[in-house]
Amino acid sequence: MSRRLVSLTLDTLEDLPRPCRQCVYWELDPVSADRACAAGDPGLEKEAWVSQTLLEWGSCGKLAYVDGMPAGFVMYAPPAYVPRSMAFPTSPVSADAALLMTANVVAAFAGGGLGRMLVQGVARDLTKRGIKAIEAFGDAKFGDADDPAGGCVAPVDFFLSVGFKTVRPHPRFPRLRLELRTALSWKSDVEYALEKLLGSMSPETLLRPVRPTPATRSTNG
């Protein structure tokens, strides 16, 4: 099976899981997010945020594809572009770091190294742009019925598993940090595990198939 990472654009935005495509938890402040949801089409607000961030700052997400099908994604940006970041008890994000807003891997691929591959793709991108670290708010009680973030904050365990360290503890939303020099020193030691995992996957376990790619674009598998 083949794997590839691509940058988030207005075209690839459509390959996010539908709930995430319609979610503006991170992109708007709490009041504006509630207003957008009440208006009935938060997807337009998300598209506007991605467009503005791409124009003003550059790449703000990565998607992972397995055999041409979307299998996971991450989104990231400077904290100034992420109004929700100031609503956390462990804010603010450090001045030398970008914020990894959210991460999502198809459940069937959990534990196979896809999350680390996504984070390492972010690390490579940010290093080229002179950023020293990635920070994130993790959810220590991810999946609880009373989840105030509605699943939009990735679990603490995910961040710890891909190399983040806690820099400001909190019983629910600790802030974690990954030095980019650490991320870029990782070896490709997950290849065998991921190949073994993918060997047992079927298309039904993945997200919806991507649209056919033009002949000018490289395809794998």
mmCIF file with all atom_site columns, C-alpha atoms in Angstrom:
data_model
loop_
_atom_site.group_PDB
_atom_site.id
_atom_site.type_symbol
_atom_site.label_atom_id
_atom_site.label_alt_id
_atom_site.label_comp_id
_atom_site.label_asym_id
_atom_site.label_entity_id
_atom_site.label_seq_id
_atom_site.pdbx_PDB_ins_code
_atom_site.Cartn_x
_atom_site.Cartn_y
_atom_site.Cartn_z
_atom_site.occupancy
_atom_site.B_iso_or_equiv
_atom_site.pdbx_formal_charge
_atom_site.auth_seq_id
_atom_site.auth_comp_id
_atom_site.auth_asym_id
_atom_site.auth_atom_id
_atom_site.pdbx_PDB_model_num
ATOM 1   C CA . MET A 1 1   ? 0.000   0.000  0.000   1.00 0.00 ? 1   MET A CA 1
ATOM 2   C CA . SER A 1 2   ? 1.181   3.524  -0.771  1.00 0.00 ? 2   SER A CA 1
ATOM 3   C CA . ARG A 1 3   ? 1.139   6.551  1.524   1.00 0.00 ? 3   ARG A CA 1
ATOM 4   C CA . ARG A 1 4   ? 1.611   10.203 0.758   1.00 0.00 ? 4   ARG A CA 1
ATOM 5   C CA . LEU A 1 5   ? 1.252   13.564 2.470   1.00 0.00 ? 5   LEU A CA 1
ATOM 6   C CA . VAL A 1 6   ? -0.220  16.617 0.757   1.00 0.00 ? 6   VAL A CA 1
ATOM 7   C CA . SER A 1 7   ? -0.720  20.164 1.956   1.00 0.00 ? 7   SER A CA 1
ATOM 8   C CA . LEU A 1 8   ? -4.162  21.434 2.865   1.00 0.00 ? 8   LEU A CA 1
ATOM 9   C CA . THR A 1 9   ? -5.620  23.677 0.162   1.00 0.00 ? 9   THR A CA 1
ATOM 10  C CA . LEU A 1 10  ? -9.117  24.807 -0.741  1.00 0.00 ? 10  LEU A CA 1
ATOM 11  C CA . ASP A 1 11  ? -9.271  21.765 -3.033  1.00 0.00 ? 11  ASP A CA 1
ATOM 12  C CA . THR A 1 12  ? -8.089  19.171 -0.504  1.00 0.00 ? 12  THR A CA 1
ATOM 13  C CA . LEU A 1 13  ? -10.237 20.744 2.221   1.00 0.00 ? 13  LEU A CA 1
ATOM 14  C CA . GLU A 1 14  ? -13.090 18.669 0.816   1.00 0.00 ? 14  GLU A CA 1
ATOM 15  C CA . ASP A 1 15  ? -11.244 15.492 1.847   1.00 0.00 ? 15  ASP A CA 1
ATOM 16  C CA . LEU A 1 16  ? -11.524 16.221 5.568   1.00 0.00 ? 16  LEU A CA 1
ATOM 17  C CA . PRO A 1 17  ? -14.095 14.097 7.408   1.00 0.00 ? 17  PRO A CA 1
ATOM 18  C CA . ARG A 1 18  ? -17.447 15.832 7.050   1.00 0.00 ? 18  ARG A CA 1
ATOM 19  C CA . PRO A 1 19  ? -17.798 16.777 10.749  1.00 0.00 ? 19  PRO A CA 1
ATOM 20  C CA . CYS A 1 20  ? -14.326 18.375 10.639  1.00 0.00 ? 20  CYS A CA 1
ATOM 21  C CA . ARG A 1 21  ? -15.061 20.095 7.329   1.00 0.00 ? 21  ARG A CA 1
ATOM 22  C CA . GLN A 1 22  ? -18.038 21.812 8.984   1.00 0.00 ? 22  GLN A CA 1
ATOM 23  C CA . CYS A 1 23  ? -16.291 22.599 12.287  1.00 0.00 ? 23  CYS A CA 1
ATOM 24  C CA . VAL A 1 24  ? -15.020 26.074 13.214  1.00 0.00 ? 24  VAL A CA 1
ATOM 25  C CA . TYR A 1 25  ? -14.124 25.333 16.833  1.00 0.00 ? 25  TYR A CA 1
ATOM 26  C CA . TRP A 1 26  ? -10.531 26.517 16.354  1.00 0.00 ? 26  TRP A CA 1
ATOM 27  C CA . GLU A 1 27  ? -10.969 29.020 13.558  1.00 0.00 ? 27  GLU A CA 1
ATOM 28  C CA . LEU A 1 28  ? -13.381 31.364 15.377  1.00 0.00 ? 28  LEU A CA 1
ATOM 29  C CA . ASP A 1 29  ? -13.751 32.672 18.904  1.00 0.00 ? 29  ASP A CA 1
ATOM 30  C CA . PRO A 1 30  ? -16.430 30.889 20.959  1.00 0.00 ? 30  PRO A CA 1
ATOM 31  C CA . VAL A 1 31  ? -19.151 33.517 20.362  1.00 0.00 ? 31  VAL A CA 1
ATOM 32  C CA . SER A 1 32  ? -18.498 33.729 16.609  1.00 0.00 ? 32  SER A CA 1
ATOM 33  C CA . ALA A 1 33  ? -18.362 29.944 16.332  1.00 0.00 ? 33  ALA A CA 1
ATOM 34  C CA . ASP A 1 34  ? -21.768 29.604 18.000  1.00 0.00 ? 34  ASP A CA 1
ATOM 35  C CA . ARG A 1 35  ? -23.149 32.278 15.693  1.00 0.00 ? 35  ARG A CA 1
ATOM 36  C CA . ALA A 1 36  ? -21.776 30.513 12.599  1.00 0.00 ? 36  ALA A CA 1
ATOM 37  C CA . CYS A 1 37  ? -23.292 27.204 13.670  1.00 0.00 ? 37  CYS A CA 1
ATOM 38  C CA . ALA A 1 38  ? -26.640 28.862 14.342  1.00 0.00 ? 38  ALA A CA 1
ATOM 39  C CA . ALA A 1 39  ? -26.558 30.416 10.864  1.00 0.00 ? 39  ALA A CA 1
ATOM 40  C CA . GLY A 1 40  ? -26.425 26.912 9.431   1.00 0.00 ? 40  GLY A CA 1
ATOM 41  C CA . ASP A 1 41  ? -23.267 26.827 7.304   1.00 0.00 ? 41  ASP A CA 1
ATOM 42  C CA . PRO A 1 42  ? -20.043 26.914 9.336   1.00 0.00 ? 42  PRO A CA 1
ATOM 43  C CA . GLY A 1 43  ? -18.300 25.245 6.402   1.00 0.00 ? 43  GLY A CA 1
ATOM 44  C CA . LEU A 1 44  ? -18.216 28.608 4.627   1.00 0.00 ? 44  LEU A CA 1
ATOM 45  C CA . GLU A 1 45  ? -16.469 30.169 7.604   1.00 0.00 ? 45  GLU A CA 1
ATOM 46  C CA . LYS A 1 46  ? -13.916 27.366 7.667   1.00 0.00 ? 46  LYS A CA 1
ATOM 47  C CA . GLU A 1 47  ? -13.229 27.791 3.967   1.00 0.00 ? 47  GLU A CA 1
ATOM 48  C CA . ALA A 1 48  ? -12.768 31.535 4.463   1.00 0.00 ? 48  ALA A CA 1
ATOM 49  C CA . TRP A 1 49  ? -10.338 30.920 7.324   1.00 0.00 ? 49  TRP A CA 1
ATOM 50  C CA . VAL A 1 50  ? -8.269  28.452 5.294   1.00 0.00 ? 50  VAL A CA 1
ATOM 51  C CA . SER A 1 51  ? -8.207  30.847 2.336   1.00 0.00 ? 51  SER A CA 1
ATOM 52  C CA . GLN A 1 52  ? -7.064  33.803 4.440   1.00 0.00 ? 52  GLN A CA 1
ATOM 53  C CA . THR A 1 53  ? -4.439  31.787 6.300   1.00 0.00 ? 53  THR A CA 1
ATOM 54  C CA . LEU A 1 54  ? -3.025  30.353 3.073   1.00 0.00 ? 54  LEU A CA 1
ATOM 55  C CA . LEU A 1 55  ? -2.767  33.828 1.547   1.00 0.00 ? 55  LEU A CA 1
ATOM 56  C CA . GLU A 1 56  ? -1.262  35.567 4.563   1.00 0.00 ? 56  GLU A CA 1
ATOM 57  C CA . TRP A 1 57  ? 0.832   32.864 6.219   1.00 0.00 ? 57  TRP A CA 1
ATOM 58  C CA . GLY A 1 58  ? 1.030   29.806 3.973   1.00 0.00 ? 58  GLY A CA 1
ATOM 59  C CA . SER A 1 59  ? 0.409   26.089 4.438   1.00 0.00 ? 59  SER A CA 1
ATOM 60  C CA . CYS A 1 60  ? -1.775  25.378 7.480   1.00 0.00 ? 60  CYS A CA 1
ATOM 61  C CA . GLY A 1 61  ? -2.506  21.658 7.244   1.00 0.00 ? 61  GLY A CA 1
ATOM 62  C CA . LYS A 1 62  ? -1.411  18.243 6.028   1.00 0.00 ? 62  LYS A CA 1
ATOM 63  C CA . LEU A 1 63  ? -3.507  15.316 4.815   1.00 0.00 ? 63  LEU A CA 1
ATOM 64  C CA . ALA A 1 64  ? -2.366  11.707 4.666   1.00 0.00 ? 64  ALA A CA 1
ATOM 65  C CA . TYR A 1 65  ? -3.607  9.438  1.888   1.00 0.00 ? 65  TYR A CA 1
ATOM 66  C CA . VAL A 1 66  ? -3.397  5.673  1.781   1.00 0.00 ? 66  VAL A CA 1
ATOM 67  C CA . ASP A 1 67  ? -3.818  4.222  -1.697  1.00 0.00 ? 67  ASP A CA 1
ATOM 68  C CA . GLY A 1 68  ? -5.400  7.489  -2.799  1.00 0.00 ? 68  GLY A CA 1
ATOM 69  C CA . MET A 1 69  ? -7.906  7.615  0.048   1.00 0.00 ? 69  MET A CA 1
ATOM 70  C CA . PRO A 1 70  ? -7.802  10.203 2.871   1.00 0.00 ? 70  PRO A CA 1
ATOM 71  C CA . ALA A 1 71  ? -6.765  8.550  6.133   1.00 0.00 ? 71  ALA A CA 1
ATOM 72  C CA . GLY A 1 72  ? -5.900  11.434 8.456   1.00 0.00 ? 72  GLY A CA 1
ATOM 73  C CA . PHE A 1 73  ? -5.059  15.115 8.760   1.00 0.00 ? 73  PHE A CA 1
ATOM 74  C CA . VAL A 1 74  ? -3.561  17.802 10.979  1.00 0.00 ? 74  VAL A CA 1
ATOM 75  C CA . MET A 1 75  ? -4.108  21.573 11.008  1.00 0.00 ? 75  MET A CA 1
ATOM 76  C CA . TYR A 1 76  ? -1.729  24.189 12.371  1.00 0.00 ? 76  TYR A CA 1
ATOM 77  C CA . ALA A 1 77  ? -1.151  27.949 12.371  1.00 0.00 ? 77  ALA A CA 1
ATOM 78  C CA . PRO A 1 78  ? 0.373   30.754 14.446  1.00 0.00 ? 78  PRO A CA 1
ATOM 79  C CA . PRO A 1 79  ? -1.729  31.315 17.564  1.00 0.00 ? 79  PRO A CA 1
ATOM 80  C CA . ALA A 1 80  ? -2.650  34.801 16.291  1.00 0.00 ? 80  ALA A CA 1
ATOM 81  C CA . TYR A 1 81  ? -4.693  33.058 13.580  1.00 0.00 ? 81  TYR A CA 1
ATOM 82  C CA . VAL A 1 82  ? -6.462  30.792 16.074  1.00 0.00 ? 82  VAL A CA 1
ATOM 83  C CA . PRO A 1 83  ? -8.881  32.787 18.268  1.00 0.00 ? 83  PRO A CA 1
ATOM 84  C CA . ARG A 1 84  ? -9.879  29.732 20.305  1.00 0.00 ? 84  ARG A CA 1
ATOM 85  C CA . SER A 1 85  ? -6.299  29.316 21.527  1.00 0.00 ? 85  SER A CA 1
ATOM 86  C CA . MET A 1 86  ? -6.764  32.112 24.070  1.00 0.00 ? 86  MET A CA 1
ATOM 87  C CA . ALA A 1 87  ? -9.767  30.374 25.651  1.00 0.00 ? 87  ALA A CA 1
ATOM 88  C CA . PHE A 1 88  ? -7.702  27.605 27.255  1.00 0.00 ? 88  PHE A CA 1
ATOM 89  C CA . PRO A 1 89  ? -6.613  27.737 30.900  1.00 0.00 ? 89  PRO A CA 1
ATOM 90  C CA . THR A 1 90  ? -3.047  26.858 29.855  1.00 0.00 ? 90  THR A CA 1
ATOM 91  C CA . SER A 1 91  ? -2.725  29.548 27.176  1.00 0.00 ? 91  SER A CA 1
ATOM 92  C CA . PRO A 1 92  ? -0.944  31.425 25.704  1.00 0.00 ? 92  PRO A CA 1
ATOM 93  C CA . VAL A 1 93  ? 1.118   29.444 23.213  1.00 0.00 ? 93  VAL A CA 1
ATOM 94  C CA . SER A 1 94  ? 4.823   30.323 23.332  1.00 0.00 ? 94  SER A CA 1
ATOM 95  C CA . ALA A 1 95  ? 5.972   33.123 21.031  1.00 0.00 ? 95  ALA A CA 1
ATOM 96  C CA . ASP A 1 96  ? 8.424   30.869 19.153  1.00 0.00 ? 96  ASP A CA 1
ATOM 97  C CA . ALA A 1 97  ? 5.879   28.130 18.383  1.00 0.00 ? 97  ALA A CA 1
ATOM 98  C CA . ALA A 1 98  ? 3.087   27.380 15.936  1.00 0.00 ? 98  ALA A CA 1
ATOM 99  C CA . LEU A 1 99  ? -0.097  25.812 17.281  1.00 0.00 ? 99  LEU A CA 1
ATOM 100 C CA . LEU A 1 100 ? -1.112  22.342 16.164  1.00 0.00 ? 100 LEU A CA 1
ATOM 101 C CA . MET A 1 101 ? -4.839  22.882 16.374  1.00 0.00 ? 101 MET A CA 1
ATOM 102 C CA . THR A 1 102 ? -6.226  19.438 15.753  1.00 0.00 ? 102 THR A CA 1
ATOM 103 C CA . ALA A 1 103 ? -5.260  15.996 14.502  1.00 0.00 ? 103 ALA A CA 1
ATOM 104 C CA . ASN A 1 104 ? -7.421  13.163 13.255  1.00 0.00 ? 104 ASN A CA 1
ATOM 105 C CA . VAL A 1 105 ? -6.463  9.673  12.115  1.00 0.00 ? 105 VAL A CA 1
ATOM 106 C CA . VAL A 1 106 ? -8.991  7.138  10.859  1.00 0.00 ? 106 VAL A CA 1
ATOM 107 C CA . ALA A 1 107 ? -9.594  4.746  13.765  1.00 0.00 ? 107 ALA A CA 1
ATOM 108 C CA . ALA A 1 108 ? -8.506  1.713  11.748  1.00 0.00 ? 108 ALA A CA 1
ATOM 109 C CA . PHE A 1 109 ? -5.006  3.196  11.422  1.00 0.00 ? 109 PHE A CA 1
ATOM 110 C CA . ALA A 1 110 ? -4.500  4.115  15.078  1.00 0.00 ? 110 ALA A CA 1
ATOM 111 C CA . GLY A 1 111 ? -1.178  2.883  16.391  1.00 0.00 ? 111 GLY A CA 1
ATOM 112 C CA . GLY A 1 112 ? 0.305   2.365  12.941  1.00 0.00 ? 112 GLY A CA 1
ATOM 113 C CA . GLY A 1 113 ? 2.501   5.458  12.811  1.00 0.00 ? 113 GLY A CA 1
ATOM 114 C CA . LEU A 1 114 ? 0.304   7.616  10.588  1.00 0.00 ? 114 LEU A CA 1
ATOM 115 C CA . GLY A 1 115 ? -0.031  10.298 13.263  1.00 0.00 ? 115 GLY A CA 1
ATOM 116 C CA . ARG A 1 116 ? 3.713   10.545 13.616  1.00 0.00 ? 116 ARG A CA 1
ATOM 117 C CA . MET A 1 117 ? 4.090   10.799 9.853   1.00 0.00 ? 117 MET A CA 1
ATOM 118 C CA . LEU A 1 118 ? 1.652   13.720 9.804   1.00 0.00 ? 118 LEU A CA 1
ATOM 119 C CA . VAL A 1 119 ? 3.406   15.516 12.650  1.00 0.00 ? 119 VAL A CA 1
ATOM 120 C CA . GLN A 1 120 ? 6.783   15.014 11.034  1.00 0.00 ? 120 GLN A CA 1
ATOM 121 C CA . GLY A 1 121 ? 5.405   16.531 7.821   1.00 0.00 ? 121 GLY A CA 1
ATOM 122 C CA . VAL A 1 122 ? 4.339   19.577 9.833   1.00 0.00 ? 122 VAL A CA 1
ATOM 123 C CA . ALA A 1 123 ? 7.787   19.732 11.441  1.00 0.00 ? 123 ALA A CA 1
ATOM 124 C CA . ARG A 1 124 ? 9.548   19.771 8.080   1.00 0.00 ? 124 ARG A CA 1
ATOM 125 C CA . ASP A 1 125 ? 7.283   22.545 6.817   1.00 0.00 ? 125 ASP A CA 1
ATOM 126 C CA . LEU A 1 126 ? 7.654   24.736 9.899   1.00 0.00 ? 126 LEU A CA 1
ATOM 127 C CA . THR A 1 127 ? 11.423  24.280 10.110  1.00 0.00 ? 127 THR A CA 1
ATOM 128 C CA . LYS A 1 128 ? 11.784  25.689 6.595   1.00 0.00 ? 128 LYS A CA 1
ATOM 129 C CA . ARG A 1 129 ? 9.826   28.726 7.796   1.00 0.00 ? 129 ARG A CA 1
ATOM 130 C CA . GLY A 1 130 ? 12.108  29.391 10.771  1.00 0.00 ? 130 GLY A CA 1
ATOM 131 C CA . ILE A 1 131 ? 9.739   28.193 13.504  1.00 0.00 ? 131 ILE A CA 1
ATOM 132 C CA . LYS A 1 132 ? 11.375  26.418 16.428  1.00 0.00 ? 132 LYS A CA 1
ATOM 133 C CA . ALA A 1 133 ? 8.577   24.379 17.973  1.00 0.00 ? 133 ALA A CA 1
ATOM 134 C CA . ILE A 1 134 ? 5.020   23.095 17.757  1.00 0.00 ? 134 ILE A CA 1
ATOM 135 C CA . GLU A 1 135 ? 2.687   23.448 20.723  1.00 0.00 ? 135 GLU A CA 1
ATOM 136 C CA . ALA A 1 136 ? -0.746  21.954 21.272  1.00 0.00 ? 136 ALA A CA 1
ATOM 137 C CA . PHE A 1 137 ? -3.526  21.793 23.823  1.00 0.00 ? 137 PHE A CA 1
ATOM 138 C CA . GLY A 1 138 ? -4.338  18.187 24.646  1.00 0.00 ? 138 GLY A CA 1
ATOM 139 C CA . ASP A 1 139 ? -7.505  16.730 26.151  1.00 0.00 ? 139 ASP A CA 1
ATOM 140 C CA . ALA A 1 140 ? -6.708  14.552 29.153  1.00 0.00 ? 140 ALA A CA 1
ATOM 141 C CA . LYS A 1 141 ? -10.291 13.235 29.234  1.00 0.00 ? 141 LYS A CA 1
ATOM 142 C CA . PHE A 1 142 ? -10.902 12.800 25.522  1.00 0.00 ? 142 PHE A CA 1
ATOM 143 C CA . GLY A 1 143 ? -14.160 10.998 24.773  1.00 0.00 ? 143 GLY A CA 1
ATOM 144 C CA . ASP A 1 144 ? -15.911 11.848 28.028  1.00 0.00 ? 144 ASP A CA 1
ATOM 145 C CA . ALA A 1 145 ? -19.639 12.433 27.742  1.00 0.00 ? 145 ALA A CA 1
ATOM 146 C CA . ASP A 1 146 ? -19.197 15.951 29.151  1.00 0.00 ? 146 ASP A CA 1
ATOM 147 C CA . ASP A 1 147 ? -16.479 16.866 26.639  1.00 0.00 ? 147 ASP A CA 1
ATOM 148 C CA . PRO A 1 148 ? -16.682 20.692 26.355  1.00 0.00 ? 148 PRO A CA 1
ATOM 149 C CA . ALA A 1 149 ? -14.593 20.646 23.166  1.00 0.00 ? 149 ALA A CA 1
ATOM 150 C CA . GLY A 1 150 ? -16.787 18.140 21.349  1.00 0.00 ? 150 GLY A CA 1
ATOM 151 C CA . GLY A 1 151 ? -13.807 16.037 20.334  1.00 0.00 ? 151 GLY A CA 1
ATOM 152 C CA . CYS A 1 152 ? -12.055 18.946 18.575  1.00 0.00 ? 152 CYS A CA 1
ATOM 153 C CA . VAL A 1 153 ? -9.088  18.822 20.957  1.00 0.00 ? 153 VAL A CA 1
ATOM 154 C CA . ALA A 1 154 ? -6.892  15.788 20.309  1.00 0.00 ? 154 ALA A CA 1
ATOM 155 C CA . PRO A 1 155 ? -6.144  13.439 23.212  1.00 0.00 ? 155 PRO A CA 1
ATOM 156 C CA . VAL A 1 156 ? -3.084  14.074 25.355  1.00 0.00 ? 156 VAL A CA 1
ATOM 157 C CA . ASP A 1 157 ? -1.980  10.487 24.738  1.00 0.00 ? 157 ASP A CA 1
ATOM 158 C CA . PHE A 1 158 ? -1.733  11.162 21.007  1.00 0.00 ? 158 PHE A CA 1
ATOM 159 C CA . PHE A 1 159 ? 0.620   14.090 21.486  1.00 0.00 ? 159 PHE A CA 1
ATOM 160 C CA . LEU A 1 160 ? 2.746   12.197 23.991  1.00 0.00 ? 160 LEU A CA 1
ATOM 161 C CA . SER A 1 161 ? 2.980   9.251  21.599  1.00 0.00 ? 161 SER A CA 1
ATOM 162 C CA . VAL A 1 162 ? 4.441   11.424 18.831  1.00 0.00 ? 162 VAL A CA 1
ATOM 163 C CA . GLY A 1 163 ? 7.059   13.118 20.984  1.00 0.00 ? 163 GLY A CA 1
ATOM 164 C CA . PHE A 1 164 ? 5.377   16.111 22.636  1.00 0.00 ? 164 PHE A CA 1
ATOM 165 C CA . LYS A 1 165 ? 6.253   16.983 26.242  1.00 0.00 ? 165 LYS A CA 1
ATOM 166 C CA . THR A 1 166 ? 3.980   18.708 28.755  1.00 0.00 ? 166 THR A CA 1
ATOM 167 C CA . VAL A 1 167 ? 5.101   22.280 29.427  1.00 0.00 ? 167 VAL A CA 1
ATOM 168 C CA . ARG A 1 168 ? 2.076   23.482 31.412  1.00 0.00 ? 168 ARG A CA 1
ATOM 169 C CA . PRO A 1 169 ? 0.104   20.818 33.271  1.00 0.00 ? 169 PRO A CA 1
ATOM 170 C CA . HIS A 1 170 ? -3.660  20.946 33.734  1.00 0.00 ? 170 HIS A CA 1
ATOM 171 C CA . PRO A 1 171 ? -6.173  18.258 34.795  1.00 0.00 ? 171 PRO A CA 1
ATOM 172 C CA . ARG A 1 172 ? -8.106  18.627 31.519  1.00 0.00 ? 172 ARG A CA 1
ATOM 173 C CA . PHE A 1 173 ? -6.236  20.742 28.947  1.00 0.00 ? 173 PHE A CA 1
ATOM 174 C CA . PRO A 1 174 ? -2.455  20.667 29.425  1.00 0.00 ? 174 PRO A CA 1
ATOM 175 C CA . ARG A 1 175 ? -0.257  22.496 26.934  1.00 0.00 ? 175 ARG A CA 1
ATOM 176 C CA . LEU A 1 176 ? 2.367   20.353 25.229  1.00 0.00 ? 176 LEU A CA 1
ATOM 177 C CA . ARG A 1 177 ? 5.414   21.180 23.120  1.00 0.00 ? 177 ARG A CA 1
ATOM 178 C CA . LEU A 1 178 ? 7.546   19.481 20.490  1.00 0.00 ? 178 LEU A CA 1
ATOM 179 C CA . GLU A 1 179 ? 10.939  20.959 19.638  1.00 0.00 ? 179 GLU A CA 1
ATOM 180 C CA . LEU A 1 180 ? 11.322  20.739 15.870  1.00 0.00 ? 180 LEU A CA 1
ATOM 181 C CA . ARG A 1 181 ? 14.923  19.585 16.060  1.00 0.00 ? 181 ARG A CA 1
ATOM 182 C CA . THR A 1 182 ? 13.616  16.565 17.988  1.00 0.00 ? 182 THR A CA 1
ATOM 183 C CA . ALA A 1 183 ? 10.917  15.816 15.436  1.00 0.00 ? 183 ALA A CA 1
ATOM 184 C CA . LEU A 1 184 ? 13.353  15.987 12.540  1.00 0.00 ? 184 LEU A CA 1
ATOM 185 C CA . SER A 1 185 ? 15.732  13.551 14.222  1.00 0.00 ? 185 SER A CA 1
ATOM 186 C CA . TRP A 1 186 ? 13.171  10.738 14.108  1.00 0.00 ? 186 TRP A CA 1
ATOM 187 C CA . LYS A 1 187 ? 14.180  7.742  12.063  1.00 0.00 ? 187 LYS A CA 1
ATOM 188 C CA . SER A 1 188 ? 11.754  5.920  9.785   1.00 0.00 ? 188 SER A CA 1
ATOM 189 C CA . ASP A 1 189 ? 11.212  3.222  12.341  1.00 0.00 ? 189 ASP A CA 1
ATOM 190 C CA . VAL A 1 190 ? 7.453   3.005  11.831  1.00 0.00 ? 190 VAL A CA 1
ATOM 191 C CA . GLU A 1 191 ? 7.531   1.756  8.258   1.00 0.00 ? 191 GLU A CA 1
ATOM 192 C CA . TYR A 1 192 ? 7.285   -1.939 9.036   1.00 0.00 ? 192 TYR A CA 1
ATOM 193 C CA . ALA A 1 193 ? 4.534   -1.478 11.613  1.00 0.00 ? 193 ALA A CA 1
ATOM 194 C CA . LEU A 1 194 ? 2.480   0.672  9.273   1.00 0.00 ? 194 LEU A CA 1
ATOM 195 C CA . GLU A 1 195 ? 2.878   -1.679 6.330   1.00 0.00 ? 195 GLU A CA 1
ATOM 196 C CA . LYS A 1 196 ? 1.781   -4.584 8.515   1.00 0.00 ? 196 LYS A CA 1
ATOM 197 C CA . LEU A 1 197 ? -1.271  -2.656 9.667   1.00 0.00 ? 197 LEU A CA 1
ATOM 198 C CA . LEU A 1 198 ? -2.254  -1.503 6.191   1.00 0.00 ? 198 LEU A CA 1
ATOM 199 C CA . GLY A 1 199 ? -2.043  -5.017 4.865   1.00 0.00 ? 199 GLY A CA 1
ATOM 200 C CA . SER A 1 200 ? -5.209  -5.917 6.769   1.00 0.00 ? 200 SER A CA 1
ATOM 201 C CA . MET A 1 201 ? -7.210  -2.780 5.870   1.00 0.00 ? 201 MET A CA 1
ATOM 202 C CA . SER A 1 202 ? -10.114 -2.711 3.446   1.00 0.00 ? 202 SER A CA 1
ATOM 203 C CA . PRO A 1 203 ? -11.565 0.356  1.695   1.00 0.00 ? 203 PRO A CA 1
ATOM 204 C CA . GLU A 1 204 ? -14.676 0.214  3.874   1.00 0.00 ? 204 GLU A CA 1
ATOM 205 C CA . THR A 1 205 ? -12.582 1.173  6.910   1.00 0.00 ? 205 THR A CA 1
ATOM 206 C CA . LEU A 1 206 ? -11.367 4.391  5.332   1.00 0.00 ? 206 LEU A CA 1
ATOM 207 C CA . LEU A 1 207 ? -12.926 7.767  4.654   1.00 0.00 ? 207 LEU A CA 1
ATOM 208 C CA . ARG A 1 208 ? -14.633 8.471  1.348   1.00 0.00 ? 208 ARG A CA 1
ATOM 209 C CA . PRO A 1 209 ? -12.490 7.997  -1.782  1.00 0.00 ? 209 PRO A CA 1
ATOM 210 C CA . VAL A 1 210 ? -10.836 11.081 -3.172  1.00 0.00 ? 210 VAL A CA 1
ATOM 211 C CA . ARG A 1 211 ? -11.827 12.476 -6.518  1.00 0.00 ? 211 ARG A CA 1
ATOM 212 C CA . PRO A 1 212 ? -9.817  11.233 -9.530  1.00 0.00 ? 212 PRO A CA 1
ATOM 213 C CA . THR A 1 213 ? -6.586  13.194 -9.776  1.00 0.00 ? 213 THR A CA 1
ATOM 214 C CA . PRO A 1 214 ? -5.590  14.946 -12.995 1.00 0.00 ? 214 PRO A CA 1
ATOM 215 C CA . ALA A 1 215 ? -3.017  13.226 -15.175 1.00 0.00 ? 215 ALA A CA 1
ATOM 216 C CA . THR A 1 216 ? -0.492  15.936 -14.361 1.00 0.00 ? 216 THR A CA 1
ATOM 217 C CA . ARG A 1 217 ? -0.484  15.006 -10.682 1.00 0.00 ? 217 ARG A CA 1
ATOM 218 C CA . SER A 1 218 ? 1.575   12.145 -9.331  1.00 0.00 ? 218 SER A CA 1
ATOM 219 C CA . THR A 1 219 ? -0.394  9.163  -8.068  1.00 0.00 ? 219 THR A CA 1
ATOM 220 C CA . ASN A 1 220 ? 0.821   6.188  -6.116  1.00 0.00 ? 220 ASN A CA 1
ATOM 221 C CA . GLY A 1 221 ? -0.553  2.678  -6.082  1.00 0.00 ? 221 GLY A CA 1
#
